[in-house]
PDB file of C-alpha atoms and ligand atoms in Angstrom:
ATOM      1  CA  MET A 526       0.396  -0.434   0.193  1.00 87.00           C
ATOM      2  CA  LYS A 527       1.116   3.344  -0.456  1.00 92.00           C
ATOM      3  CA  ASN A 528       1.340   5.251   2.213  1.00 96.00           C
ATOM      4  CA  LYS A 529       1.670   9.820   2.788  1.00 97.00           C
ATOM      5  CA  LEU A 530       4.935  10.171   4.952  1.00 98.00           C
ATOM      6  CA  LEU A 531       6.081  13.186   6.958  1.00 98.00           C
ATOM      7  CA  ALA A 532       9.654  11.586   7.796  1.00 98.00           C
ATOM      8  CA  ILE A 533      12.976  13.363   8.623  1.00 97.00           C
ATOM      9  CA  LEU A 534      16.138  11.519   6.748  1.00 96.00           C
ATOM     10  CA  ILE A 535      18.324   9.896   9.062  1.00 95.00           C
ATOM     11  CA  LYS A 536      21.059   8.360   7.423  1.00 92.00           C
ATOM     12  CA  GLN A 537      20.854   6.800   4.378  1.00 92.00           C
ATOM     13  CA  SER A 538      24.316   3.594   3.448  1.00 92.00           C
ATOM     14  CA  GLN A 539      25.045   2.316   0.208  1.00 90.00           C
ATOM     15  CA  TYR A 540      22.884  -0.399  -1.150  1.00 89.00           C
ATOM     16  CA  SER A 541      23.910  -1.181  -4.764  1.00 87.00           C
ATOM     17  CA  GLU A 542      25.376   0.325  -7.035  1.00 87.00           C
ATOM     18  CA  SER A 543      22.664   2.468  -7.571  1.00 87.00           C
ATOM     19  CA  SER A 544      20.622   1.833  -5.136  1.00 91.00           C
ATOM     20  CA  LEU A 545      20.383   3.289  -1.178  1.00 92.00           C
ATOM     21  CA  ILE A 546      19.309   1.907   2.486  1.00 95.00           C
ATOM     22  CA  LEU A 547      17.561   4.968   3.591  1.00 96.00           C
ATOM     23  CA  GLN A 548      16.713   5.226   7.225  1.00 96.00           C
ATOM     24  CA  TYR A 549      13.800   7.918   8.243  1.00 97.00           C
ATOM     25  CA  PHE A 550      12.273   8.757  11.537  1.00 97.00           C
ATOM     26  CA  THR A 551       8.719   9.893  10.467  1.00 97.00           C
ATOM     27  CA  ARG A 552       6.115  11.220  12.327  1.00 97.00           C
ATOM     28  CA  GLN A 553       2.776   7.816  11.443  1.00 96.00           C
ATOM     29  CA  GLN A 554       5.357   4.935  11.296  1.00 94.00           C
ATOM     30  CA  GLY A 555       8.247   6.296  13.501  1.00 95.00           C
ATOM     31  CA  MET A 556      11.873   4.138  12.699  1.00 95.00           C
ATOM     32  CA  ILE A 557      11.874   3.179   9.624  1.00 95.00           C
ATOM     33  CA  SER A 558      14.013   1.732   6.431  1.00 96.00           C
ATOM     34  CA  VAL A 559      13.142   1.931   2.464  1.00 96.00           C
ATOM     35  CA  ILE A 560      14.635   0.808  -0.465  1.00 95.00           C
ATOM     36  CA  ALA A 561      15.801   3.827  -3.518  1.00 93.00           C
ATOM     37  CA  LYS A 562      15.852   1.718  -6.039  1.00 90.00           C
ATOM     38  CA  GLY A 563      17.917   3.709  -8.523  1.00 84.00           C
ATOM     39  CA  ILE A 564      18.198   6.625  -6.654  1.00 81.00           C
ATOM     40  CA  ARG A 565      21.588   7.022  -6.861  1.00 75.00           C
ATOM     41  CA  LYS A 566      21.675   7.600 -10.683  1.00 76.00           C
ATOM     42  CA  LYS A 567      19.550  10.386 -10.244  1.00 74.00           C
ATOM     43  CA  ASN A 568      21.008  13.576 -11.860  1.00 70.00           C
ATOM     44  CA  GLU A 569      22.403  15.668  -8.009  1.00 68.00           C
ATOM     45  CA  LYS A 570      19.064  17.149  -7.527  1.00 64.00           C
ATOM     46  CA  GLN A 571      17.524  14.634  -6.936  1.00 68.00           C
ATOM     47  CA  GLN A 572      19.690  13.559  -3.978  1.00 80.00           C
ATOM     48  CA  LEU A 573      18.263  13.281  -0.776  1.00 89.00           C
ATOM     49  CA  LEU A 574      19.825  15.009   2.308  1.00 90.00           C
ATOM     50  CA  PRO A 575      20.108  13.978   5.753  1.00 88.00           C
ATOM     51  CA  LEU A 576      18.598  15.714   8.827  1.00 93.00           C
ATOM     52  CA  CYS A 577      15.797  17.316   6.143  1.00 95.00           C
ATOM     53  CA  GLU A 578      12.129  16.932   7.216  1.00 97.00           C
ATOM     54  CA  TYR A 579      10.637  15.006   3.823  1.00 97.00           C
ATOM     55  CA  GLU A 580       7.175  14.709   2.724  1.00 97.00           C
ATOM     56  CA  LEU A 581       7.337  10.964   2.456  1.00 97.00           C
ATOM     57  CA  ILE A 582       5.754   8.917  -0.531  1.00 97.00           C
ATOM     58  CA  ALA A 583       6.754   4.325   0.275  1.00 97.00           C
ATOM     59  CA  TYR A 584       5.052   1.825  -0.220  1.00 97.00           C
ATOM     60  CA  GLU A 585       4.341   0.069   3.119  1.00 95.00           C
ATOM     61  CA  PRO A 586       6.237  -3.502   3.287  1.00 93.00           C
ATOM     62  CA  LYS A 587       3.622  -6.563   4.162  1.00 87.00           C
ATOM     63  CA  GLU A 588       5.253  -7.992   6.289  1.00 83.00           C
ATOM     64  CA  GLN A 589       7.948  -7.036   9.025  1.00 81.00           C
ATOM     65  CA  GLY A 590      10.517  -5.326   6.296  1.00 87.00           C
ATOM     66  CA  LEU A 591      12.410  -1.984   4.137  1.00 95.00           C
ATOM     67  CA  TRP A 592       9.388   0.198   2.757  1.00 96.00           C
ATOM     68  CA  LEU A 593       9.933   1.349  -1.389  1.00 96.00           C
ATOM     69  CA  PHE A 594      10.995   4.550  -2.224  1.00 95.00           C
ATOM     70  CA  SER A 595       8.923   5.788  -4.588  1.00 94.00           C
ATOM     71  CA  GLU A 596       8.926  10.081  -4.254  1.00 93.00           C
ATOM     72  CA  ALA A 597       9.874  12.048  -0.954  1.00 94.00           C
ATOM     73  CA  ASN A 598       9.516  16.448  -1.819  1.00 94.00           C
ATOM     74  CA  ILE A 599      11.490  18.408   1.217  1.00 94.00           C
ATOM     75  CA  THR A 600       9.120  19.721   3.039  1.00 96.00           C
ATOM     76  CA  ARG A 601      11.694  21.345   5.742  1.00 96.00           C
ATOM     77  CA  ASN A 602      15.908  22.165   5.169  1.00 94.00           C
ATOM     78  CA  PHE A 603      17.888  21.484   8.041  1.00 94.00           C
ATOM     79  CA  SER A 604      20.922  20.616   6.313  1.00 89.00           C
ATOM     80  CA  ALA A 605      22.889  23.991   7.902  1.00 91.00           C
ATOM     81  CA  TYR A 606      23.784  25.154  10.643  1.00 95.00           C
ATOM     82  CA  PRO A 607      25.681  27.892  11.387  1.00 95.00           C
ATOM     83  CA  SER A 608      28.705  26.440  13.364  1.00 95.00           C
ATOM     84  CA  SER A 609      29.914  22.460  13.157  1.00 95.00           C
ATOM     85  CA  SER A 610      29.677  22.617  16.455  1.00 95.00           C
ATOM     86  CA  THR A 611      25.884  23.074  15.919  1.00 96.00           C
ATOM     87  CA  TRP A 612      25.874  20.401  13.142  1.00 96.00           C
ATOM     88  CA  ALA A 613      27.059  17.321  14.933  1.00 96.00           C
ATOM     89  CA  ALA A 614      24.736  18.357  17.867  1.00 97.00           C
ATOM     90  CA  ALA A 615      22.147  17.820  16.213  1.00 97.00           C
ATOM     91  CA  GLU A 616      23.535  14.711  14.716  1.00 96.00           C
ATOM     92  CA  THR A 617      23.244  13.755  17.703  1.00 97.00           C
ATOM     93  CA  GLY A 618      20.093  13.862  18.089  1.00 97.00           C
ATOM     94  CA  LEU A 619      18.930  12.162  15.653  1.00 96.00           C
ATOM     95  CA  GLU A 620      21.809   9.154  16.068  1.00 96.00           C
ATOM     96  CA  LEU A 621      19.307   9.696  20.073  1.00 96.00           C
ATOM     97  CA  ILE A 622      15.914   8.850  18.624  1.00 96.00           C
ATOM     98  CA  SER A 623      17.369   6.016  15.970  1.00 93.00           C
ATOM     99  CA  HIS A 624      18.023   4.158  19.128  1.00 90.00           C
ATOM    100  CA  LEU A 625      14.593   4.942  21.058  1.00 92.00           C
ATOM    101  CA  ILE A 626      12.080   1.788  21.281  1.00 89.00           C
ATOM    102  CA  ILE A 627       9.086   4.523  21.467  1.00 91.00           C
ATOM    103  CA  SER A 628       5.836   3.214  21.572  1.00 91.00           C
ATOM    104  CA  GLN A 629       2.830   4.103  18.204  1.00 93.00           C
ATOM    105  CA  GLU A 630       1.631   6.414  21.209  1.00 94.00           C
ATOM    106  CA  ASP A 631       4.504   8.937  21.662  1.00 95.00           C
ATOM    107  CA  ILE A 632       5.969   8.264  17.707  1.00 97.00           C
ATOM    108  CA  ALA A 633       3.305  11.586  17.032  1.00 97.00           C
ATOM    109  CA  THR A 634       5.582  13.325  20.141  1.00 97.00           C
ATOM    110  CA  ILE A 635       8.760  12.732  19.636  1.00 97.00           C
ATOM    111  CA  TYR A 636       8.530  13.329  16.002  1.00 98.00           C
ATOM    112  CA  ASP A 637       7.643  16.881  16.894  1.00 98.00           C
ATOM    113  CA  LEU A 638       9.890  17.289  19.533  1.00 98.00           C
ATOM    114  CA  THR A 639      12.859  16.722  17.193  1.00 98.00           C
ATOM    115  CA  ILE A 640      11.127  19.079  14.584  1.00 98.00           C
ATOM    116  CA  SER A 641      11.453  21.709  16.673  1.00 97.00           C
ATOM    117  CA  TYR A 642      14.646  20.279  18.592  1.00 98.00           C
ATOM    118  CA  LEU A 643      16.628  20.165  14.553  1.00 97.00           C
ATOM    119  CA  ASP A 644      14.826  23.949  14.190  1.00 97.00           C
ATOM    120  CA  TYR A 645      16.588  25.855  17.152  1.00 97.00           C
ATOM    121  CA  LEU A 646      19.449  24.606  16.311  1.00 97.00           C
ATOM    122  CA  LYS A 647      19.441  27.034  13.501  1.00 96.00           C
ATOM    123  CA  LYS A 648      19.362  30.829  15.096  1.00 95.00           C
ATOM    124  CA  VAL A 649      22.443  28.981  17.961  1.00 96.00           C
ATOM    125  CA  GLU A 650      26.450  29.314  16.534  1.00 94.00           C
ATOM    126  CA  ARG A 651      27.827  28.651  19.845  1.00 92.00           C
ATOM    127  CA  ASN A 652      26.850  25.839  22.738  1.00 95.00           C
ATOM    128  CA  ALA A 653      25.059  24.302  20.878  1.00 96.00           C
ATOM    129  CA  ILE A 654      25.361  21.705  23.569  1.00 97.00           C
ATOM    130  CA  LEU A 655      23.215  23.416  26.429  1.00 97.00           C
ATOM    131  CA  ILE A 656      20.320  23.137  23.694  1.00 98.00           C
ATOM    132  CA  PHE A 657      21.792  19.374  22.726  1.00 98.00           C
ATOM    133  CA  TRP A 658      21.513  18.211  27.073  1.00 98.00           C
ATOM    134  CA  ARG A 659      17.770  20.457  27.005  1.00 98.00           C
ATOM    135  CA  PHE A 660      16.709  17.872  24.585  1.00 98.00           C
ATOM    136  CA  LEU A 661      17.546  15.019  26.128  1.00 98.00           C
ATOM    137  CA  ASN A 662      16.496  15.500  29.180  1.00 97.00           C
ATOM    138  CA  ARG A 663      12.884  15.599  27.602  1.00 97.00           C
ATOM    139  CA  ILE A 664      13.242  12.574  25.682  1.00 97.00           C
ATOM    140  CA  THR A 665      14.872  11.239  28.657  1.00 96.00           C
ATOM    141  CA  ILE A 666      12.080  11.514  30.431  1.00 95.00           C
ATOM    142  CA  LEU A 667       9.766  10.895  27.310  1.00 94.00           C
ATOM    143  CA  SER A 668      10.848   8.233  27.324  1.00 93.00           C
ATOM    144  CA  GLY A 669       9.056   6.767  30.440  1.00 93.00           C
ATOM    145  CA  ILE A 670      11.677   6.546  33.037  1.00 95.00           C
ATOM    146  CA  GLY A 671      10.895  10.315  34.817  1.00 95.00           C
ATOM    147  CA  ASN A 672      13.008  13.354  34.678  1.00 96.00           C
ATOM    148  CA  PRO A 673      16.952  13.106  36.560  1.00 96.00           C
ATOM    149  CA  LEU A 674      16.253  16.875  37.384  1.00 97.00           C
ATOM    150  CA  SER A 675      13.520  16.296  39.577  1.00 96.00           C
ATOM    151  CA  TYR A 676      13.876  15.543  42.008  1.00 95.00           C
ATOM    152  CA  CYS A 677      16.749  14.773  45.198  1.00 97.00           C
ATOM    153  CA  CYS A 678      16.917  10.247  45.059  1.00 95.00           C
ATOM    154  CA  LEU A 679      17.209   9.532  48.303  1.00 95.00           C
ATOM    155  CA  CYS A 680      15.203  12.290  50.321  1.00 95.00           C
ATOM    156  CA  LYS A 681      12.245  12.934  47.523  1.00 96.00           C
ATOM    157  CA  ASN A 682      11.771  15.975  48.066  1.00 96.00           C
ATOM    158  CA  PRO A 683      12.165  18.237  45.260  1.00 96.00           C
ATOM    159  CA  LEU A 684      15.811  18.989  42.976  1.00 95.00           C
ATOM    160  CA  ASP A 685      17.264  23.058  43.643  1.00 92.00           C
ATOM    161  CA  VAL A 686      20.519  22.290  42.997  1.00 94.00           C
ATOM    162  CA  PRO A 687      21.756  18.710  41.503  1.00 95.00           C
ATOM    163  CA  ASN A 688      25.309  18.244  43.471  1.00 95.00           C
ATOM    164  CA  ALA A 689      26.273  15.640  42.945  1.00 97.00           C
ATOM    165  CA  TYR A 690      24.956  11.411  40.804  1.00 97.00           C
ATOM    166  CA  LEU A 691      24.443   8.796  43.607  1.00 96.00           C
ATOM    167  CA  LYS A 692      25.027   5.633  40.612  1.00 96.00           C
ATOM    168  CA  THR A 693      23.500   2.882  43.368  1.00 94.00           C
ATOM    169  CA  LYS A 694      20.543   4.448  43.528  1.00 95.00           C
ATOM    170  CA  GLY A 695      20.164   6.166  40.410  1.00 96.00           C
ATOM    171  CA  GLY A 696      19.707   9.814  41.141  1.00 97.00           C
ATOM    172  CA  PHE A 697      20.973  13.625  42.246  1.00 97.00           C
ATOM    173  CA  VAL A 698      21.704  13.886  45.382  1.00 96.00           C
ATOM    174  CA  CYS A 699      20.322  17.554  46.462  1.00 95.00           C
ATOM    175  CA  GLU A 700      22.490  19.718  49.322  1.00 92.00           C
ATOM    176  CA  LYS A 701      21.172  18.330  52.297  1.00 94.00           C
ATOM    177  CA  CYS A 702      21.840  14.643  51.411  1.00 94.00           C
ATOM    178  CA  LEU A 703      24.994  14.794  50.042  1.00 92.00           C
ATOM    179  CA  PRO A 704      26.821  14.856  53.432  1.00 91.00           C
ATOM    180  CA  GLU A 705      25.185  12.003  55.271  1.00 90.00           C
ATOM    181  CA  ILE A 706      26.782   9.704  52.222  1.00 90.00           C
ATOM    182  CA  ASN A 707      30.332   8.528  52.493  1.00 86.00           C
ATOM    183  CA  PRO A 708      32.083  10.226  49.442  1.00 84.00           C
ATOM    184  CA  ASP A 709      33.000   6.878  47.854  1.00 86.00           C
ATOM    185  CA  ASN A 710      33.406   5.736  44.171  1.00 85.00           C
ATOM    186  CA  ALA A 711      29.213   5.437  43.696  1.00 92.00           C
ATOM    187  CA  LEU A 712      29.141   9.143  44.069  1.00 95.00           C
ATOM    188  CA  MET A 713      30.302  12.223  42.046  1.00 96.00           C
ATOM    189  CA  ILE A 714      30.597  14.926  43.772  1.00 95.00           C
ATOM    190  CA  LEU A 715      29.156  17.088  40.619  1.00 96.00           C
ATOM    191  CA  SER A 716      32.181  20.754  39.734  1.00 96.00           C
ATOM    192  CA  PRO A 717      30.279  23.679  40.732  1.00 96.00           C
ATOM    193  CA  PRO A 718      29.833  24.724  35.883  1.00 96.00           C
ATOM    194  CA  ALA A 719      28.046  21.849  35.675  1.00 97.00           C
ATOM    195  CA  ARG A 720      25.605  22.113  38.832  1.00 97.00           C
ATOM    196  CA  ASN A 721      24.945  25.380  37.384  1.00 97.00           C
ATOM    197  CA  ILE A 722      23.861  24.104  34.113  1.00 97.00           C
ATOM    198  CA  LEU A 723      21.814  21.109  35.216  1.00 97.00           C
ATOM    199  CA  THR A 724      20.226  23.397  36.935  1.00 96.00           C
ATOM    200  CA  LEU A 725      19.351  26.007  34.943  1.00 96.00           C
ATOM    201  CA  LEU A 726      18.920  23.424  31.694  1.00 96.00           C
ATOM    202  CA  PRO A 727      14.675  23.978  31.484  1.00 93.00           C
ATOM    203  CA  GLU A 728      15.583  27.787  31.054  1.00 94.00           C
ATOM    204  CA  ILE A 729      18.987  27.598  29.122  1.00 96.00           C
ATOM    205  CA  ALA A 730      18.822  28.743  26.452  1.00 94.00           C
ATOM    206  CA  ASN A 731      18.320  32.105  27.212  1.00 94.00           C
ATOM    207  CA  HIS A 732      22.262  31.339  28.566  1.00 95.00           C
ATOM    208  CA  LEU A 733      24.244  30.565  25.505  1.00 93.00           C
ATOM    209  CA  GLU A 734      26.087  32.843  25.394  1.00 90.00           C
ATOM    210  CA  ASP A 735      26.979  33.805  28.795  1.00 92.00           C
ATOM    211  CA  ILE A 736      28.039  29.831  29.858  1.00 94.00           C
ATOM    212  CA  ILE A 737      31.168  29.028  29.692  1.00 91.00           C
ATOM    213  CA  ILE A 738      32.394  25.233  29.370  1.00 94.00           C
ATOM    214  CA  ASN A 739      35.081  22.743  28.744  1.00 94.00           C
ATOM    215  CA  ARG A 740      35.498  19.836  28.170  1.00 95.00           C
ATOM    216  CA  ALA A 741      35.790  17.870  31.893  1.00 95.00           C
ATOM    217  CA  VAL A 742      32.428  19.889  32.210  1.00 96.00           C
ATOM    218  CA  VAL A 743      30.909  18.300  28.679  1.00 96.00           C
ATOM    219  CA  ASN A 744      31.627  14.820  30.541  1.00 95.00           C
ATOM    220  CA  GLU A 745      30.775  15.024  33.826  1.00 96.00           C
ATOM    221  CA  ILE A 746      27.252  15.772  32.677  1.00 97.00           C
ATOM    222  CA  ASN A 747      27.772  13.139  29.155  1.00 97.00           C
ATOM    223  CA  THR A 748      27.763  10.686  32.042  1.00 96.00           C
ATOM    224  CA  VAL A 749      25.260  11.152  34.476  1.00 97.00           C
ATOM    225  CA  PHE A 750      22.612  11.249  31.564  1.00 97.00           C
ATOM    226  CA  GLU A 751      24.494   8.059  30.433  1.00 97.00           C
ATOM    227  CA  LEU A 752      24.507   6.603  33.951  1.00 97.00           C
ATOM    228  CA  TYR A 753      20.855   8.177  34.236  1.00 97.00           C
ATOM    229  CA  TRP A 754      19.939   6.554  31.623  1.00 97.00           C
ATOM    230  CA  GLU A 755      21.333   3.159  31.302  1.00 96.00           C
ATOM    231  CA  ALA A 756      20.225   2.075  35.757  1.00 97.00           C
ATOM    232  CA  HIS A 757      16.882   2.855  34.732  1.00 96.00           C
ATOM    233  CA  HIS A 758      16.609   1.677  30.766  1.00 95.00           C
ATOM    234  CA  LYS A 759      19.079  -1.256  32.288  1.00 95.00           C
ATOM    235  CA  GLN A 760      20.254  -1.115  29.108  1.00 93.00           C
ATOM    236  CA  ALA A 761      23.978   1.376  28.227  1.00 94.00           C
ATOM    237  CA  LEU A 762      22.466   4.844  25.920  1.00 93.00           C
ATOM    238  CA  HIS A 763      25.762   5.403  22.905  1.00 90.00           C
ATOM    239  CA  LEU A 764      26.285   7.944  21.519  1.00 95.00           C
ATOM    240  CA  LYS A 765      29.171   8.715  19.111  1.00 95.00           C
ATOM    241  CA  GLY A 766      28.013  11.541  18.593  1.00 95.00           C
ATOM    242  CA  LEU A 767      28.854  12.555  21.975  1.00 94.00           C
ATOM    243  CA  SER A 768      31.763  12.355  22.718  1.00 91.00           C
ATOM    244  CA  VAL A 769      32.468  13.853  18.998  1.00 94.00           C
ATOM    245  CA  LEU A 770      30.702  16.525  20.728  1.00 94.00           C
ATOM    246  CA  ALA A 771      33.535  17.166  23.544  1.00 93.00           C
ATOM    247  CA  GLN A 772      36.057  17.797  21.129  1.00 93.00           C
ATOM    248  CA  PHE A 773      34.843  20.884  20.408  1.00 94.00           C
ATOM    249  CA  TYR A 774      35.595  22.000  23.823  1.00 92.00           C
ATOM    250  CA  ASN A 775      39.229  23.407  25.440  1.00 86.00           C
ATOM    251  CA  SER A 776      39.535  20.544  28.048  1.00 81.00           C
TER     252      SER A 776
HETATM  253 ZN1  LIG B2167      17.919  14.722  49.168  1.00 94.02          ZN
END
């Protein structure tokens, strides 16, 4: 059956001399793989751009398998960003989405959030990683494991400032609880800049210009999100893009 889908192009890989396998995140069907036969022989104008949104016409497979490409017309162009670090943030966002297992009822919400993320980045020249972390936090919540930044994992009170991450409890610890914990390998005390970024995360877009980030802070924040994800999904979050993003900051 022929379907008309709104779709973000995540990845293209070569299938044969003339064909490509396209990975799309669609608003109607979630993640799908599409075979586009003969597309590599077409002229440059008809080649597809990664990160962009298309109106995709494709045939649904009878059983599980590859969709068959018919045509795609670009609806929103997200292929150009003000800096390469912003571009890397956009790519890492899509890498995150491609790792998710999304239930049918959440697809449209996550799709719309992804579109607004890609759209927002178009006006961000520096510190796009801050917007990436805001996106990662929203996706973490939508993935069903709660908001790591909402309450202290020990006293369960609302968290004003995440002071430390406690691996054995899989959550952040508030200022009051911190002195009660024996410092050991399970306790990751956060640096003041990392605390500041995580505290400001919901309104981080207002602070893109005044926050100074170094590579150690990037690694710290990436690590706490990875630890939280792993503790609650029981599955590691390995995003190649996270280490790429860290390279834009000096140690
Ligand atoms: Zn507490």
